[in-house]
N, CA, C and O atoms as a Tinker XYZ file with bonds, in Angstrom:
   276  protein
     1  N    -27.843000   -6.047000   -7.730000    73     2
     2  CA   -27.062000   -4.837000   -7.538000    64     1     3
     3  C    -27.145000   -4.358000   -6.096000    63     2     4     5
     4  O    -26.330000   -3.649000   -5.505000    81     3
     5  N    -27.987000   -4.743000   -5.760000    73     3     6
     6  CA   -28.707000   -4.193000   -3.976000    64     5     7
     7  C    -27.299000   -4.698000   -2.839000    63     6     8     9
     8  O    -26.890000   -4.024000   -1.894000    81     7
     9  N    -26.614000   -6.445000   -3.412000    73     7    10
    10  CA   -25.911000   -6.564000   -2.958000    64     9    11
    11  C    -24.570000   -6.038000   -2.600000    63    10    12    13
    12  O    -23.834000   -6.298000   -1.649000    81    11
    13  N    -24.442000   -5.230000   -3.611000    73    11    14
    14  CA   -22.935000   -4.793000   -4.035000    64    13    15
    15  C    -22.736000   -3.131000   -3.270000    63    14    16    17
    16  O    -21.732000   -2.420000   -3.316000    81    15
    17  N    -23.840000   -2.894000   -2.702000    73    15    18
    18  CA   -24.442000   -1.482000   -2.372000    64    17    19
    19  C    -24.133000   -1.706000   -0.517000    63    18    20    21
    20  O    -23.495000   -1.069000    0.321000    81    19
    21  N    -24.934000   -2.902000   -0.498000    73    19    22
    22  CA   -25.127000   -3.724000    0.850000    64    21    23
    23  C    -23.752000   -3.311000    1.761000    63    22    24    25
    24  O    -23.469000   -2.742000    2.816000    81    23
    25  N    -22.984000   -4.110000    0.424000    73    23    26
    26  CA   -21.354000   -4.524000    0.659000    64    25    27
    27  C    -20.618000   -2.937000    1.150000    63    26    28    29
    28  O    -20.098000   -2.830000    2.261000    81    27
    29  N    -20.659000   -1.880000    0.258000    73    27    30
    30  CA   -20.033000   -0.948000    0.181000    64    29    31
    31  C    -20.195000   -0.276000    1.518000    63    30    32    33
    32  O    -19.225000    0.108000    2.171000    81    31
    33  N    -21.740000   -0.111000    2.001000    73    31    34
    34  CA   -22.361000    0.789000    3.363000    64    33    35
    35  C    -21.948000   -0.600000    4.539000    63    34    36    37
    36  O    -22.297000   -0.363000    5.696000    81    35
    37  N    -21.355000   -1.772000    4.341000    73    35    38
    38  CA   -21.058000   -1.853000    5.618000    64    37    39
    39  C    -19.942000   -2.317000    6.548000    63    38    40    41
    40  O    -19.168000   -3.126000    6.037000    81    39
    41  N    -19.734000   -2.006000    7.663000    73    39    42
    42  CA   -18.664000   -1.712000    8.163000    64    41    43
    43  C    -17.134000   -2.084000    8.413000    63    42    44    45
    44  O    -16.069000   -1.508000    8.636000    81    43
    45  N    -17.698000   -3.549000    8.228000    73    43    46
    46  CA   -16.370000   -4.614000    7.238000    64    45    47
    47  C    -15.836000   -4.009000    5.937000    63    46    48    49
    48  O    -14.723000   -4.388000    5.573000    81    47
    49  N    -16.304000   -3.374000    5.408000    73    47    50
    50  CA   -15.924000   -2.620000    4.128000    64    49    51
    51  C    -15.292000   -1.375000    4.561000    63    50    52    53
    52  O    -14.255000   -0.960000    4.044000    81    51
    53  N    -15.906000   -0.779000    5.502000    73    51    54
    54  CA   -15.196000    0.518000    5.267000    64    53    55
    55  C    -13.775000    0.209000    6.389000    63    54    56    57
    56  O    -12.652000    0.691000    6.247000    81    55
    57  N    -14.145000   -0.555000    7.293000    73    55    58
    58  CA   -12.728000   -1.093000    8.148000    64    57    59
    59  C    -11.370000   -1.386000    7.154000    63    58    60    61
    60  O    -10.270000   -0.877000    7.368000    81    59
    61  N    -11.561000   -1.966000    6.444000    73    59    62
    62  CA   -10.913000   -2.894000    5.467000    64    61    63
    63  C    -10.219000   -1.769000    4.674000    63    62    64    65
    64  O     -9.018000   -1.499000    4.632000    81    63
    65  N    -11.478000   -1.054000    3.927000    73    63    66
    66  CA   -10.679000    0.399000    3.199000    64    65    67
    67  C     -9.651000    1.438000    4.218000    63    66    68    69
    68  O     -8.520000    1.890000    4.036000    81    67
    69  N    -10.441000    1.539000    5.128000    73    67    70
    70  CA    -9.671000    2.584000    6.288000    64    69    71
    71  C     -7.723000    1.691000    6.360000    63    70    72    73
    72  O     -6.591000    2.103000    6.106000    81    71
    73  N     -8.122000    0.788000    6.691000    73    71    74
    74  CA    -6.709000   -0.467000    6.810000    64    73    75
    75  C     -5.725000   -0.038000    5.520000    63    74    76    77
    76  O     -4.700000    0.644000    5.500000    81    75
    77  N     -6.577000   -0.831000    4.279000    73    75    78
    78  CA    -5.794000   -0.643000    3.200000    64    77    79
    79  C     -5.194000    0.759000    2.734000    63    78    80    81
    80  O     -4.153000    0.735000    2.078000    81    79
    81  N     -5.901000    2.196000    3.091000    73    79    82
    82  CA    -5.622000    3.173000    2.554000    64    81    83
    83  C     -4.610000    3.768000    3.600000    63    82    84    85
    84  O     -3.649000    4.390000    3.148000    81    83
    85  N     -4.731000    3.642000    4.831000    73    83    86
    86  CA    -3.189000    3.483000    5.891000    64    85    87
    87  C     -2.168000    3.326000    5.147000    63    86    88    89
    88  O     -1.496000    4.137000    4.510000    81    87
    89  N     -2.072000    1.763000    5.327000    73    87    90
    90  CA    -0.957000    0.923000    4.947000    64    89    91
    91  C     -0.262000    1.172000    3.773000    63    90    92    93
    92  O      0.968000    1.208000    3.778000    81    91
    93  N     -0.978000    1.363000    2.673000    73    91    94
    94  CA    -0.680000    1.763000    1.525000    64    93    95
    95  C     -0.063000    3.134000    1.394000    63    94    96    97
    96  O      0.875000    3.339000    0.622000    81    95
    97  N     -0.569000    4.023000    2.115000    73    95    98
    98  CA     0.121000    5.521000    1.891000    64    97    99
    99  C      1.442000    5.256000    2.705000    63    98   100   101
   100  O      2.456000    5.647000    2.126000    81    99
   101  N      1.591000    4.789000    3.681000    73    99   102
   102  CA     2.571000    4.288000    4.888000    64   101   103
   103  C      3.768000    4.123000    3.528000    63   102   104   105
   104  O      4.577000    4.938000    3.085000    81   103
   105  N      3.467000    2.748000    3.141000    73   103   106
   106  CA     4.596000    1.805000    2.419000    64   105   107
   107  C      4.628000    2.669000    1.196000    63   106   108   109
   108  O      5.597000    2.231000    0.577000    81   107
   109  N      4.046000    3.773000    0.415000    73   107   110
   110  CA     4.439000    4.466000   -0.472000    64   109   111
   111  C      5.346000    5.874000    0.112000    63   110   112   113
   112  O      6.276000    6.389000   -0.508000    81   111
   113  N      4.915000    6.248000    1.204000    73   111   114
   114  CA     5.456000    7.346000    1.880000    64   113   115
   115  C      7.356000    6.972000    2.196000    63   114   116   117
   116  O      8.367000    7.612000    1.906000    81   115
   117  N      7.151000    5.691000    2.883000    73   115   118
   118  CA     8.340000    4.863000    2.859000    64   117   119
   119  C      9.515000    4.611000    1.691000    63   118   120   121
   120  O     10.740000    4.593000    1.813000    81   119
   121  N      8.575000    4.404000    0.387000    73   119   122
   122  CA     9.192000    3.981000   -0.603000    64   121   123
   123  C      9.650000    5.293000   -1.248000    63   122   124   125
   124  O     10.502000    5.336000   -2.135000    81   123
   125  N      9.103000    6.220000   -0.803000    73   123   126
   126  CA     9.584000    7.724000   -1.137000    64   125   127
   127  C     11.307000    8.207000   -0.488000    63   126   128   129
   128  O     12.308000    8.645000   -1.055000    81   127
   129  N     11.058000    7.932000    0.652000    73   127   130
   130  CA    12.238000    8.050000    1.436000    64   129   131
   131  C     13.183000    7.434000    1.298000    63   130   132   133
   132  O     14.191000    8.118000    1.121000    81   131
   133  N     13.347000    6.164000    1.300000    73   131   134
   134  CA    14.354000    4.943000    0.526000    64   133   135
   135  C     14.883000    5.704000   -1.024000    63   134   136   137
   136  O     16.038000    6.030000   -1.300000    81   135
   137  N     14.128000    5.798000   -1.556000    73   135   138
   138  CA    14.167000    6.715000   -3.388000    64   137   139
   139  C     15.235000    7.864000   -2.843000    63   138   140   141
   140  O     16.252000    8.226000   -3.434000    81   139
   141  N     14.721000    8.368000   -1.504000    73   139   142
   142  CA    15.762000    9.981000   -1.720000    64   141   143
   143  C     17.019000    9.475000   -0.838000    63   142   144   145
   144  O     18.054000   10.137000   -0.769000    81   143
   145  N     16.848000    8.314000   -0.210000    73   143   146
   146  CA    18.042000    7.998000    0.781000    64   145   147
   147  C     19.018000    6.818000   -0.006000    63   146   148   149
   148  O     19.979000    6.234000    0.495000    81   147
   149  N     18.501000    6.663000   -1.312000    73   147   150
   150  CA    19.557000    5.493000   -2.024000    64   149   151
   151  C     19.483000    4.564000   -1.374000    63   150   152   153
   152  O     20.473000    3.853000   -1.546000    81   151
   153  N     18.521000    4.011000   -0.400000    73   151   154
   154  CA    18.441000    2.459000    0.040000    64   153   155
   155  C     17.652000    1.611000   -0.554000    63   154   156   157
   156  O     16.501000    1.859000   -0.913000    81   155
   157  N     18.309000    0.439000   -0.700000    73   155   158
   158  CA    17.506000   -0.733000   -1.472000    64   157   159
   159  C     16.089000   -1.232000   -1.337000    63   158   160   161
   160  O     15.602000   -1.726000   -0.320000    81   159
   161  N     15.690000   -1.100000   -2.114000    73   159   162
   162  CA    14.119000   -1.672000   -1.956000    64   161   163
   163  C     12.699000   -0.617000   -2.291000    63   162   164   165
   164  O     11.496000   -0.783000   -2.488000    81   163
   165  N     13.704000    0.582000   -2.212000    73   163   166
   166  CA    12.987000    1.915000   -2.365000    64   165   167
   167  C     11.978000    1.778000   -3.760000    63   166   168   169
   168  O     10.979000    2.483000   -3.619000    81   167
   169  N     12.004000    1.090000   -4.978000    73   167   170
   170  CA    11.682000    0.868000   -6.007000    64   169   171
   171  C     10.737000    0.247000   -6.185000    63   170   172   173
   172  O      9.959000    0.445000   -7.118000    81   171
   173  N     10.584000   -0.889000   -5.064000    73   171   174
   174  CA     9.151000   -1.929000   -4.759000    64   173   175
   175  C      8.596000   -1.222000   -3.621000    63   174   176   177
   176  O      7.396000   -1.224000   -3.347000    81   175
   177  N      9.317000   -0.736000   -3.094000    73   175   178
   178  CA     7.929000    0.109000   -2.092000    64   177   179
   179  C      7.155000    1.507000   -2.653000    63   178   180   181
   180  O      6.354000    2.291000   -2.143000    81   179
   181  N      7.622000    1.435000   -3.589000    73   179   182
   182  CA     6.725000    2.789000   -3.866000    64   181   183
   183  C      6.295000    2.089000   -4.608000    63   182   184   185
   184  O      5.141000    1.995000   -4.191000    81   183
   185  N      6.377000    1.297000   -5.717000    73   183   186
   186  CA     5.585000    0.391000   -6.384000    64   185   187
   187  C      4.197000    0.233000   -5.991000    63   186   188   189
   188  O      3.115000    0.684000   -6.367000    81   187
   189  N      4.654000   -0.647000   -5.013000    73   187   190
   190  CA     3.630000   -1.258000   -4.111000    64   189   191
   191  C      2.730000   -0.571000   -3.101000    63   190   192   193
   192  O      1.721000   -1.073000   -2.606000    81   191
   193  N      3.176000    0.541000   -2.877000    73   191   194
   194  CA     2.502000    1.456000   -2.134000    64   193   195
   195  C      1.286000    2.442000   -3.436000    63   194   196   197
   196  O      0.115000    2.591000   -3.088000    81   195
   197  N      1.577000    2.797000   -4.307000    73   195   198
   198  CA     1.538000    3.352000   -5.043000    64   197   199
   199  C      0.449000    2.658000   -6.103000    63   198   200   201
   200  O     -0.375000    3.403000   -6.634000    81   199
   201  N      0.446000    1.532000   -6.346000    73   199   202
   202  CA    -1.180000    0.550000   -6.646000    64   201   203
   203  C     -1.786000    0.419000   -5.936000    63   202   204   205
   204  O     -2.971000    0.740000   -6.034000    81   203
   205  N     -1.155000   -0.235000   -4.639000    73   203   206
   206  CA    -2.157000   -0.129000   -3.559000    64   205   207
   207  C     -3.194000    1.136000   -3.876000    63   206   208   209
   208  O     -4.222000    1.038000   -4.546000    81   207
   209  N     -2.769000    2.163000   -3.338000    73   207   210
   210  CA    -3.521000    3.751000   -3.503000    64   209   211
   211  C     -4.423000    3.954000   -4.957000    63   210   212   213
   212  O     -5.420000    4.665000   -5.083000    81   211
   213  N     -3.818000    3.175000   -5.933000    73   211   214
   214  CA    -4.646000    3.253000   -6.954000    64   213   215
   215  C     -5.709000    2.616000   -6.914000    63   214   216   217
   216  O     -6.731000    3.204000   -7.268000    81   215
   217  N     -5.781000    1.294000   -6.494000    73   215   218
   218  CA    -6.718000    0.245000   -5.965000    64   217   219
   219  C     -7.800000    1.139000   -4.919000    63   218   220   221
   220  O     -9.027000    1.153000   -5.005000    81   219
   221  N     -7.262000    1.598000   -4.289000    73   219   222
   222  CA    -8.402000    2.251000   -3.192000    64   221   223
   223  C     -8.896000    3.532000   -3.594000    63   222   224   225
   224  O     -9.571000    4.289000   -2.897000    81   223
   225  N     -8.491000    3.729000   -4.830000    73   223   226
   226  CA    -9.149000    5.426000   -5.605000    64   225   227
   227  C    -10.036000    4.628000   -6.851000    63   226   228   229
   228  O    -11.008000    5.184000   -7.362000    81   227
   229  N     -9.661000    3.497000   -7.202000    73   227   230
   230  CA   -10.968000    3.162000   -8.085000    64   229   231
   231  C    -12.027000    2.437000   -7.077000    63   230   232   233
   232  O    -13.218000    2.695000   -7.247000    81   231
   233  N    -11.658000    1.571000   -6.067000    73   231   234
   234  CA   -12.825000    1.133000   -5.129000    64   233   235
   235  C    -13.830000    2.056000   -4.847000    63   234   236   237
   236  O    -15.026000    1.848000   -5.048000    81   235
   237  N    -13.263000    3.258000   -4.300000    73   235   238
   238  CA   -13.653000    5.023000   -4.005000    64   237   239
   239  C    -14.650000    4.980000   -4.726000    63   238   240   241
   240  O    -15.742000    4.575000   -4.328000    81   239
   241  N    -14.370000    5.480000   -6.135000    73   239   242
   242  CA   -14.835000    5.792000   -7.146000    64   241   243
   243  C    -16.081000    4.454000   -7.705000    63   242   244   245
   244  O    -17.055000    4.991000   -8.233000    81   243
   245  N    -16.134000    3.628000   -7.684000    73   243   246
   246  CA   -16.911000    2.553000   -7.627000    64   245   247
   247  C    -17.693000    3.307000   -6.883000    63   246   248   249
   248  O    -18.116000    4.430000   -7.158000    81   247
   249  N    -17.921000    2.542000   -5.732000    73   247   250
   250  CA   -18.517000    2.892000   -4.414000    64   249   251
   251  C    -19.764000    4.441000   -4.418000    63   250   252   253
   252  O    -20.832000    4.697000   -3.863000    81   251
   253  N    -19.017000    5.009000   -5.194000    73   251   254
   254  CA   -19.681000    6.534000   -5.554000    64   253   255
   255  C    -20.825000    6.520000   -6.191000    63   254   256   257
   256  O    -21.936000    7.042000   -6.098000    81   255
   257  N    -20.187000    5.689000   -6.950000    73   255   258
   258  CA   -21.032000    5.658000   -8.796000    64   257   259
   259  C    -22.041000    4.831000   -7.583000    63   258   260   261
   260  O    -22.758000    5.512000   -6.849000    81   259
   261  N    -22.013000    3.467000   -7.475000    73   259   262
   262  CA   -22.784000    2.598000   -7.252000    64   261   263
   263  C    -23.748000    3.091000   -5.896000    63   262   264   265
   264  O    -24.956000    2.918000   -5.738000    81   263
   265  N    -22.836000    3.713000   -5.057000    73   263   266
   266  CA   -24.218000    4.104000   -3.758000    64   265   267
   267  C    -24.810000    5.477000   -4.464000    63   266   268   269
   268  O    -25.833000    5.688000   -3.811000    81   267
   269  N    -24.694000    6.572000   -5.509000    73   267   270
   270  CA   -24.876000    7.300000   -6.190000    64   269   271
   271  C    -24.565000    8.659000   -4.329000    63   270   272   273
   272  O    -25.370000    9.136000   -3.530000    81   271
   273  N    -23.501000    8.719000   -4.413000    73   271   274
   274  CA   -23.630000    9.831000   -3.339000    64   273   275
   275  C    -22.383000   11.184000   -3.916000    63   274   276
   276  O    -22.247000   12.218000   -3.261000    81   275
């Protein structure tokens, strides 16, 4: 378990999260705008933006539980 703790506190990890939780709000923020502007594609970008963000709120939440902070 020590490993998985290891993983979470270091800085490749939190780079990686910082990246993914960008990008992800970006391409959902995007897929928002497409939705109100009737342009194509608007449907997979919020999709996709929008797991993404889910993905990085259970990692979060992991991360919590497991470093207990």
């Amino acid at each position: 378990m020590s490993s998985i703790s290891e993983l979470f506190k270091s800085n490749g990890y939190k780079h990686f999260m910082r990246k993914l939780l960008l990008w992800s709000a970006i391409v959902f923020v995007f897929g928002i705008l497409f939705l109100l502007m009737h342009q194509p594609g608007g449907n997979v970008m919020t999709i996709a933006g929008g797991g993404c963000l889910i993905v990085v709120m259970v990692l979060f939440i992991i991360e919590k539980i497991v470093t207990r902070e």
